[in-house]
Short mmCIF file of C-alpha atoms and ligand atoms in Angstrom, two decimals:
data_model
loop_
_atom_site.label_atom_id
_atom_site.label_comp_id
_atom_site.label_asym_id
_atom_site.label_seq_id
_atom_site.Cartn_x
_atom_site.Cartn_y
_atom_site.Cartn_z
CA UNK A 1436 -13.36 -13.84 18.30
CA UNK A 1437 -15.52 -12.25 15.78
CA UNK A 1438 -17.15 -14.40 13.13
CA UNK A 1439 -18.42 -12.50 9.87
CA UNK A 1440 -20.51 -15.61 8.04
CA UNK A 1441 -20.76 -16.28 4.44
CA UNK A 1442 -24.10 -14.80 4.08
CA UNK A 1443 -23.06 -11.37 5.21
CA UNK A 1444 -20.14 -10.95 2.85
CA UNK A 1445 -22.05 -9.88 -0.27
CA UNK A 1446 -23.80 -7.15 2.21
CA UNK A 1447 -20.54 -5.93 3.12
CA UNK A 1448 -17.86 -6.25 1.03
CA UNK A 1449 -16.97 -4.08 -2.10
CA UNK A 1450 -15.38 -4.49 -5.33
CA UNK A 1451 -13.80 -1.25 -4.34
CA UNK A 1452 -12.64 -2.51 -0.83
CA UNK A 1453 -11.45 -5.71 -2.52
CA UNK A 1454 -9.34 -3.87 -4.86
CA UNK A 1455 -7.97 -1.39 -2.31
CA UNK A 1456 -7.03 -4.55 -0.13
CA UNK A 1457 -5.25 -6.65 -3.16
CA UNK A 1458 -3.35 -3.43 -4.61
CA UNK A 1459 -2.22 -2.65 -1.05
CA UNK A 1460 -0.86 -6.27 0.14
CA UNK A 1461 0.65 -6.68 -3.62
CA UNK A 1462 2.45 -3.44 -2.52
CA UNK A 1463 3.63 -4.89 0.61
CA UNK A 1464 4.71 -8.07 -0.92
CA UNK A 1465 7.26 -6.06 -3.27
CA UNK A 1466 8.28 -3.93 -0.45
CA UNK A 1467 9.02 -7.30 1.32
CA UNK A 1468 6.98 -6.00 4.46
CA UNK A 1469 4.39 -9.25 3.93
CA UNK A 1470 5.22 -13.19 2.89
CA UNK A 1471 3.27 -16.07 1.99
CA UNK A 1472 3.56 -19.41 3.90
CA UNK A 1473 4.48 -22.54 1.58
CA UNK A 1474 1.02 -23.72 0.33
CA UNK A 1475 -0.22 -26.81 1.34
CA UNK A 1476 -2.81 -28.59 -1.19
CA UNK A 1477 -3.72 -32.45 -0.71
CA UNK A 1478 -5.87 -35.00 -2.16
CA UNK A 1479 -7.46 -35.95 0.79
CA UNK A 1480 -8.79 -39.37 -0.58
CA UNK A 1481 -12.56 -38.65 0.05
CA UNK A 1482 -15.11 -37.11 -1.99
CA UNK A 1483 -12.03 -36.33 -4.76
CA UNK A 1484 -11.61 -33.40 -2.77
CA UNK A 1485 -8.66 -30.88 -2.82
CA UNK A 1486 -7.98 -29.66 0.70
CA UNK A 1487 -5.25 -27.14 1.78
CA UNK A 1488 -4.13 -23.78 4.00
CA UNK A 1489 -2.77 -20.61 2.10
CA UNK A 1490 -1.43 -18.53 5.10
CA UNK A 1491 0.68 -15.61 5.64
CA UNK A 1492 1.99 -12.51 7.08
CA UNK A 1493 1.74 -8.78 6.15
CA UNK A 1494 3.12 -6.47 8.68
CA UNK A 1495 2.40 -3.49 6.90
CA UNK A 1496 -1.54 -4.37 7.30
CA UNK A 1497 -0.85 -6.19 10.41
CA UNK A 1498 -2.63 -9.48 8.92
CA UNK A 1499 -1.65 -12.99 10.07
CA UNK A 1500 -3.72 -16.29 9.21
CA UNK A 1501 -4.52 -18.26 6.76
CA UNK A 1502 -7.14 -19.28 4.22
CA UNK A 1503 -8.38 -23.21 4.79
CA UNK A 1504 -10.35 -25.08 2.29
CA UNK A 1505 -10.60 -26.63 -1.13
CA UNK A 1506 -12.87 -28.31 -3.87
CA UNK A 1507 -15.35 -30.73 -3.48
CA UNK A 1508 -16.73 -31.67 -6.95
CA UNK A 1509 -19.57 -33.53 -5.90
CA UNK A 1510 -21.12 -30.67 -3.40
CA UNK A 1511 -23.56 -29.40 -5.93
CA UNK A 1512 -24.88 -32.71 -6.98
CA UNK A 1513 -24.90 -34.24 -3.70
CA UNK A 1514 -25.79 -31.24 -1.18
CA UNK A 1515 -26.82 -28.03 -3.15
CA UNK A 1516 -23.59 -26.57 -2.05
CA UNK A 1517 -21.29 -24.76 -3.94
CA UNK A 1518 -18.06 -26.84 -4.82
CA UNK A 1519 -15.24 -24.29 -3.73
CA UNK A 1520 -15.42 -24.24 0.17
CA UNK A 1521 -13.24 -21.83 2.42
CA UNK A 1522 -13.01 -20.28 5.63
CA UNK A 1523 -10.29 -17.36 6.66
CA UNK A 1524 -8.92 -17.47 9.96
CA UNK A 1525 -7.53 -14.17 11.38
CA UNK A 1526 -4.72 -13.81 14.25
CA UNK A 1527 -3.86 -11.08 16.34
CA UNK A 1528 -0.20 -10.65 15.50
CA UNK A 1529 0.93 -9.26 18.50
CA UNK A 1530 -0.46 -12.56 20.91
CA UNK A 1531 -1.03 -15.07 18.53
CA UNK A 1532 -4.82 -15.21 19.83
CA UNK A 1533 -7.39 -15.99 16.98
CA UNK A 1534 -8.99 -12.61 16.19
CA UNK A 1535 -11.57 -13.46 13.33
CA UNK A 1536 -13.33 -16.61 11.48
CA UNK A 1537 -14.79 -15.27 8.01
CA UNK A 1538 -16.83 -16.92 4.98
CA UNK A 1539 -14.14 -17.22 2.63
CA UNK A 1540 -16.53 -18.47 -0.67
CA UNK A 1541 -17.33 -15.07 -2.20
CA UNK A 1542 -14.24 -13.47 -0.71
CA UNK A 1543 -11.97 -15.62 -3.26
CA UNK A 1544 -14.03 -14.64 -5.98
CA UNK A 1545 -13.76 -10.78 -5.43
CA UNK A 1546 -10.08 -10.98 -4.67
CA UNK A 1547 -9.24 -13.01 -7.35
CA UNK A 1548 -11.51 -10.57 -9.81
CA UNK A 1549 -9.32 -7.57 -7.92
CA UNK A 1550 -6.00 -8.99 -8.66
CA UNK A 1551 -6.54 -8.95 -12.72
CA UNK A 1552 -8.30 -5.44 -12.39
CA UNK A 1553 -5.18 -4.40 -10.10
CA UNK A 1554 -2.82 -5.33 -13.12
CA UNK A 1555 -5.45 -3.89 -15.77
CA UNK A 1556 -5.00 -0.46 -13.92
CA UNK A 1557 -1.39 -0.74 -13.91
CA UNK A 1558 -0.67 -2.24 -16.79
CA UNK A 1559 -3.30 -1.60 -19.96
CA UNK A 1560 -2.83 1.13 -21.92
CA UNK A 1561 -5.06 3.57 -21.02
CA UNK A 1562 -6.93 4.21 -24.27
CA UNK A 1563 -8.00 0.44 -24.15
CA UNK A 1564 -11.63 -0.05 -25.74
CA UNK A 1565 -11.92 -3.41 -26.33
CA UNK A 1566 -12.19 -5.94 -23.60
CA UNK A 1567 -11.58 -9.76 -24.49
CA UNK A 1568 -12.86 -12.68 -22.17
CA UNK A 1569 -11.40 -16.47 -22.86
CA UNK A 1570 -13.64 -18.12 -20.20
CA UNK A 1571 -17.18 -18.00 -19.35
CA UNK A 1572 -17.25 -19.68 -15.84
CA UNK A 1573 -18.16 -19.23 -12.32
CA UNK A 1574 -15.09 -16.86 -11.48
CA UNK A 1575 -15.13 -15.29 -15.15
CA UNK A 1576 -18.27 -12.76 -14.50
CA UNK A 1577 -16.05 -11.51 -11.60
CA UNK A 1578 -13.06 -11.19 -13.18
CA UNK A 1579 -15.18 -9.20 -16.22
CA UNK A 1580 -17.57 -7.05 -13.65
CA UNK A 1581 -14.30 -5.94 -12.08
CA UNK A 1582 -12.18 -4.97 -15.27
CA UNK A 1583 -14.74 -3.00 -16.61
CA UNK A 1584 -14.50 -0.23 -13.88
CA UNK A 1585 -10.82 0.05 -14.96
CA UNK A 1586 -10.86 1.68 -18.31
CA UNK A 1587 -13.38 3.75 -20.77
CA UNK A 1588 -14.32 -0.10 -22.71
CA UNK A 1589 -16.66 0.54 -25.50
CA UNK A 1590 -17.67 -3.18 -26.16
CA UNK A 1591 -16.86 -7.16 -24.73
CA UNK A 1592 -15.52 -9.80 -26.99
CA UNK A 1593 -15.47 -13.34 -25.74
CA UNK A 1594 -14.55 -16.93 -26.21
CA UNK A 1595 -15.47 -19.82 -24.50
CA UNK A 1596 -14.29 -23.61 -25.22
CA UNK A 1597 -17.60 -24.93 -23.77
CA UNK A 1598 -19.63 -21.74 -26.33
CA UNK A 1599 -23.15 -22.78 -24.53
CA UNK A 1600 -21.67 -20.96 -20.96
CA UNK A 1601 -20.97 -17.54 -22.83
CA UNK A 1602 -24.37 -15.68 -22.14
CA UNK A 1603 -22.70 -15.90 -18.44
CA UNK A 1604 -20.40 -12.92 -19.54
CA UNK A 1605 -22.61 -11.38 -22.20
CA UNK A 1606 -24.96 -10.76 -19.17
CA UNK A 1607 -21.93 -8.60 -17.05
CA UNK A 1608 -21.27 -6.50 -20.51
CA UNK A 1609 -24.90 -5.81 -21.12
CA UNK A 1610 -25.31 -5.01 -17.39
CA UNK A 1611 -22.19 -2.37 -17.70
CA UNK A 1612 -24.23 -1.19 -21.25
CA UNK A 1613 -21.50 -2.63 -23.39
CA UNK A 1614 -22.29 -4.34 -26.49
CA UNK A 1615 -21.09 -7.91 -26.30
CA UNK A 1616 -19.75 -10.35 -29.23
CA UNK A 1617 -18.57 -14.02 -29.38
CA UNK A 1618 -15.25 -14.24 -31.38
CA UNK A 1619 -13.36 -17.21 -32.27
CA UNK A 1620 -9.91 -16.89 -30.68
CA UNK A 1621 -8.27 -15.28 -33.58
CA UNK A 1622 -10.51 -12.65 -32.95
CA UNK A 1623 -8.94 -11.94 -29.60
CA UNK A 1624 -6.56 -9.99 -31.53
CA UNK A 1625 -8.83 -6.98 -31.83
CA UNK A 1626 -8.87 -6.78 -27.62
CA UNK A 1627 -6.82 -4.09 -25.91
CA UNK A 1628 -7.45 -6.07 -22.71
CA UNK A 1629 -7.67 -9.98 -22.31
CA UNK A 1630 -8.37 -12.18 -19.41
CA UNK A 1631 -8.33 -15.63 -19.42
CA UNK A 1632 -9.85 -17.69 -16.52
CA UNK A 1633 -10.30 -21.25 -17.37
CA UNK A 1634 -9.24 -24.36 -15.75
CA UNK A 1635 -7.32 -25.86 -18.96
CA UNK A 1636 -4.12 -27.95 -19.22
CA UNK A 1637 -3.76 -27.38 -22.69
CA UNK A 1638 -3.52 -23.59 -24.13
CA UNK A 1639 -6.04 -22.22 -26.02
CA UNK A 1640 -4.40 -18.87 -26.47
CA UNK A 1641 -1.64 -18.49 -29.00
CA UNK A 1642 1.40 -15.86 -29.18
CA UNK A 1643 -0.60 -14.87 -32.55
CA UNK A 1644 -3.61 -14.28 -30.99
CA UNK A 1645 -3.16 -11.11 -28.99
CA UNK A 1646 -1.92 -8.15 -30.84
CA UNK A 1647 0.85 -5.70 -29.48
CA UNK A 1648 -0.32 -3.02 -26.81
CA UNK A 1649 -2.48 -5.64 -25.12
CA UNK A 1650 -2.69 -6.65 -21.59
CA UNK A 1651 -3.24 -9.88 -20.83
CA UNK A 1652 -4.47 -11.14 -17.34
CA UNK A 1653 -3.55 -14.75 -16.97
CA UNK A 1654 -5.77 -15.81 -14.02
CA UNK A 1655 -6.73 -19.49 -14.66
CA UNK A 1656 -3.41 -21.20 -13.94
CA UNK A 1657 -2.96 -22.08 -10.54
CA UNK A 1658 -1.52 -25.39 -10.66
CA UNK A 1659 1.08 -27.71 -11.91
CA UNK A 1660 0.39 -28.65 -15.25
CA UNK A 1661 -2.34 -26.10 -16.28
CA UNK A 1662 -1.69 -23.97 -19.22
CA UNK A 1663 -4.20 -21.29 -20.41
CA UNK A 1664 -1.45 -19.33 -23.19
CA UNK A 1665 1.36 -20.93 -25.65
CA UNK A 1666 4.47 -20.52 -23.95
CA UNK A 1667 5.83 -18.19 -26.69
CA UNK A 1668 3.33 -15.69 -25.72
CA UNK A 1669 5.60 -15.03 -22.28
CA UNK A 1670 8.37 -14.51 -24.52
CA UNK A 1671 7.00 -11.86 -26.34
CA UNK A 1672 5.56 -10.49 -23.42
CA UNK A 1673 6.76 -8.14 -20.16
CA UNK A 1674 5.49 -10.51 -17.43
CA UNK A 1675 4.27 -9.71 -13.91
CA UNK A 1676 2.89 -11.91 -11.38
CA UNK A 1677 1.71 -11.52 -7.73
CA UNK A 1678 4.45 -14.24 -6.44
CA UNK A 1679 7.51 -14.96 -8.57
CA UNK A 1680 8.01 -18.19 -6.45
CA UNK A 1681 4.34 -19.38 -7.68
CA UNK A 1682 4.48 -17.89 -11.00
CA UNK A 1683 7.31 -20.08 -11.96
CA UNK A 1684 6.35 -23.23 -10.35
CA UNK A 1685 2.47 -23.10 -10.40
CA UNK A 1686 1.34 -20.27 -12.44
CA UNK A 1687 1.42 -19.73 -16.27
CA UNK A 1688 5.12 -18.82 -16.43
CA UNK A 1689 5.93 -22.63 -15.30
CA UNK A 1690 5.97 -23.77 -18.97
CA UNK A 1691 7.85 -20.78 -20.63
CA UNK A 1692 10.54 -21.40 -17.76
CA UNK A 1693 10.39 -25.10 -18.15
CA UNK A 1694 11.04 -24.58 -22.06
CA UNK A 1695 14.07 -22.06 -21.24
CA UNK A 1696 11.91 -19.10 -23.12
CA UNK A 1697 12.27 -17.05 -20.07
CA UNK A 1698 13.90 -16.79 -16.87
CA UNK A 1699 13.19 -16.31 -13.40
CA UNK A 1700 14.61 -12.77 -13.49
CA UNK A 1701 12.34 -11.98 -16.58
CA UNK A 1702 9.35 -12.19 -13.91
CA UNK A 1703 8.42 -9.15 -11.97
CA UNK A 1704 6.30 -8.13 -8.99
CA UNK A 1705 3.14 -5.91 -9.75
CA UNK A 1706 3.60 -4.87 -6.66
CA UNK A 1707 6.86 -3.16 -7.72
CA UNK A 1708 4.84 -1.72 -10.17
CA UNK A 1709 2.11 -0.20 -7.78
CA UNK A 1710 5.39 0.70 -5.51
CA UNK A 1711 7.00 2.92 -8.58
CA UNK A 1712 10.05 0.53 -8.74
CA UNK A 1713 9.36 -0.82 -11.66
CA UNK A 1714 8.30 1.25 -14.75
CA UNK A 1715 5.47 -1.02 -15.62
CA UNK A 1716 4.49 -0.79 -19.35
CA UNK A 1717 6.97 1.45 -21.24
CA UNK A 1718 5.43 1.69 -24.80
CA UNK A 1719 2.41 1.46 -26.59
CA UNK A 1720 3.32 -1.41 -28.51
CA UNK A 1721 4.27 -3.45 -25.48
CA UNK A 1722 2.77 -6.55 -24.36
CA UNK A 1723 2.06 -6.82 -20.61
CA UNK A 1724 1.14 -10.14 -19.04
CA UNK A 1725 0.14 -10.45 -15.75
CA UNK A 1726 0.15 -13.93 -14.33
CA UNK A 1727 -2.30 -14.22 -11.50
CA UNK A 1728 -1.42 -17.30 -9.22
CA UNK A 1729 -3.83 -16.55 -6.11
CA UNK A 1730 -1.99 -16.01 -2.45
CA UNK A 1731 -2.73 -16.31 0.76
CA UNK A 1732 -2.34 -12.55 1.71
CA UNK A 1733 -5.01 -11.69 -0.80
CA UNK A 1734 -7.27 -13.76 1.40
CA UNK A 1735 -6.08 -12.37 4.57
CA UNK A 1736 -6.35 -8.68 3.00
CA UNK A 1737 -9.88 -9.06 2.09
CA UNK A 1738 -10.54 -10.76 5.46
CA UNK A 1739 -9.34 -8.48 7.26
CA UNK A 1740 -11.18 -5.69 5.10
CA UNK A 1741 -14.67 -7.22 5.54
CA UNK A 1742 -14.34 -7.77 9.16
CA UNK A 1743 -13.72 -4.14 9.70
CA UNK A 1744 -16.72 -3.18 7.60
CA UNK A 1745 -19.05 -5.68 9.67
CA UNK A 1746 -17.66 -4.27 12.94
CA UNK A 1747 -18.57 -0.72 11.72
CA UNK A 1748 -22.02 -1.96 10.08
CA UNK A 1749 -22.39 -3.85 13.73
CA UNK A 1750 -23.04 -7.36 11.70
CA UNK A 1751 -19.81 -9.23 13.40
CA UNK A 1752 -20.89 -11.92 15.58
CA UNK A 1753 -18.81 -11.93 19.11
CA UNK A 1754 -17.94 -14.85 20.57
CA UNK A 1755 -16.15 -15.39 23.72
CA UNK A 1756 -12.74 -17.86 22.56
P1 NAD B 2010 -15.29 -23.23 -13.92
O1 NAD B 2010 -15.56 -24.30 -13.62
O2 NAD B 2010 -16.59 -22.57 -13.35
O3 NAD B 2010 -15.09 -22.38 -15.02
C1 NAD B 2010 -14.33 -23.08 -15.97
C2 NAD B 2010 -13.95 -22.73 -16.99
O4 NAD B 2010 -12.53 -23.08 -17.97
C3 NAD B 2010 -14.99 -22.10 -18.30
O5 NAD B 2010 -15.37 -21.43 -19.08
C4 NAD B 2010 -14.81 -23.76 -19.21
O6 NAD B 2010 -15.43 -23.54 -20.50
C5 NAD B 2010 -13.42 -23.48 -19.45
N1 NAD B 2010 -12.63 -24.61 -19.65
C6 NAD B 2010 -12.92 -26.16 -19.29
N2 NAD B 2010 -12.08 -26.95 -19.50
C7 NAD B 2010 -11.48 -26.26 -20.61
C8 NAD B 2010 -10.58 -26.84 -21.60
N3 NAD B 2010 -10.42 -27.94 -21.87
N4 NAD B 2010 -10.12 -25.60 -22.50
C9 NAD B 2010 -10.51 -24.38 -22.34
N5 NAD B 2010 -11.09 -23.95 -21.53
C10 NAD B 2010 -11.72 -25.04 -20.61
O7 NAD B 2010 -13.94 -22.43 -12.93
P2 NAD B 2010 -13.83 -20.95 -12.38
O8 NAD B 2010 -14.32 -21.04 -10.84
O9 NAD B 2010 -14.14 -19.90 -13.21
O10 NAD B 2010 -12.33 -21.38 -12.28
C11 NAD B 2010 -11.43 -21.14 -13.32
C12 NAD B 2010 -10.19 -21.36 -13.15
O11 NAD B 2010 -9.69 -19.99 -12.37
C13 NAD B 2010 -9.62 -22.53 -12.42
O12 NAD B 2010 -8.85 -22.88 -13.31
C14 NAD B 2010 -9.73 -22.09 -10.99
O13 NAD B 2010 -8.87 -23.12 -10.61
C15 NAD B 2010 -9.07 -20.91 -11.54
N6 NAD B 2010 -8.57 -19.89 -10.56
C16 NAD B 2010 -7.83 -19.19 -10.30
C17 NAD B 2010 -7.59 -18.06 -8.89
C18 NAD B 2010 -6.12 -17.16 -8.92
O14 NAD B 2010 -6.43 -16.81 -7.77
N7 NAD B 2010 -5.58 -17.28 -9.84
C19 NAD B 2010 -8.56 -18.23 -8.34
C20 NAD B 2010 -9.93 -18.86 -8.50
C21 NAD B 2010 -10.07 -19.93 -9.09
#
């Protein structure tokens, strides 16, 4: 068995490799070559932790396995550890023998950033100039850094519920040599691309905060009850997602479907756009909305990619198991 520890991931995994892995697995999912297993997520009644498993099998990429982990809210204060903890296990699809154990913390951030980035590549207008961010927490910095590589952006605008966190994303804009402007939510109408990545249960972004022609990637809603955007915005948009079943149950589309504003058949797989079986954006004025719920296959894809890189660089630890 190979082990790739968390400490090695930053030196191995690139944004390009994460992008390719995630784009590939979204395509495989739409072609029905890959599928996600039902997600298990439990409040374990200890340390207020949420723990679970996300798994799947990608027959195209031959990745079989699961990510185990979750959220321990007191880690930082009690143990100086980050609150999200996860590990990916990969198995040989031919034999079932465990193949690798891979640190999953940074990989989760990178695969989530790659997902919104893939959606921008395939759905945003080519002439997009203004990048809008709603959210400025841990994940927002990753999303923004990856997004800025997708178009020739000239400016970043941002809003956050906790304005004192905005310097987190301002720093990323500056690193990319772009001006940053803090705006009220109404100011988001200037954006050609918006990413929302917050943990809110009440929508911040209203339908009229988004202009015609915009692409919006909603990345924060990954649980029943969470909601970042007004359901009416989904009715105004062409809606895409990683996984339709998740989108309508735990993703942003859960609310619009529950309110009867859209139907399940109105939610399209991003993989179909990648494969060319869905036309994607069809006009300059269309609003495209990507509901990124986060699937286990993304984790397996980036883990498989990092194992390959670790073997190439000679840093994978081999144990007899
Ligand atoms: P974080 O705790 O670092 O940041 C939380 C963000 O949400 C901050 O910007 C904060 O200001 C904002 N926020 C908090 N309460 C709010 C409210 N009431 N209204 C509006 N904004 C509010 O968390 P993070 O690691 O950046 O994760 C953000 C979200 O993304 C979480 O909901 C997380 O579950 C989700 N997530 C999704 C995926 C995926 O694959 N889709 C992957 C990782 C994380």
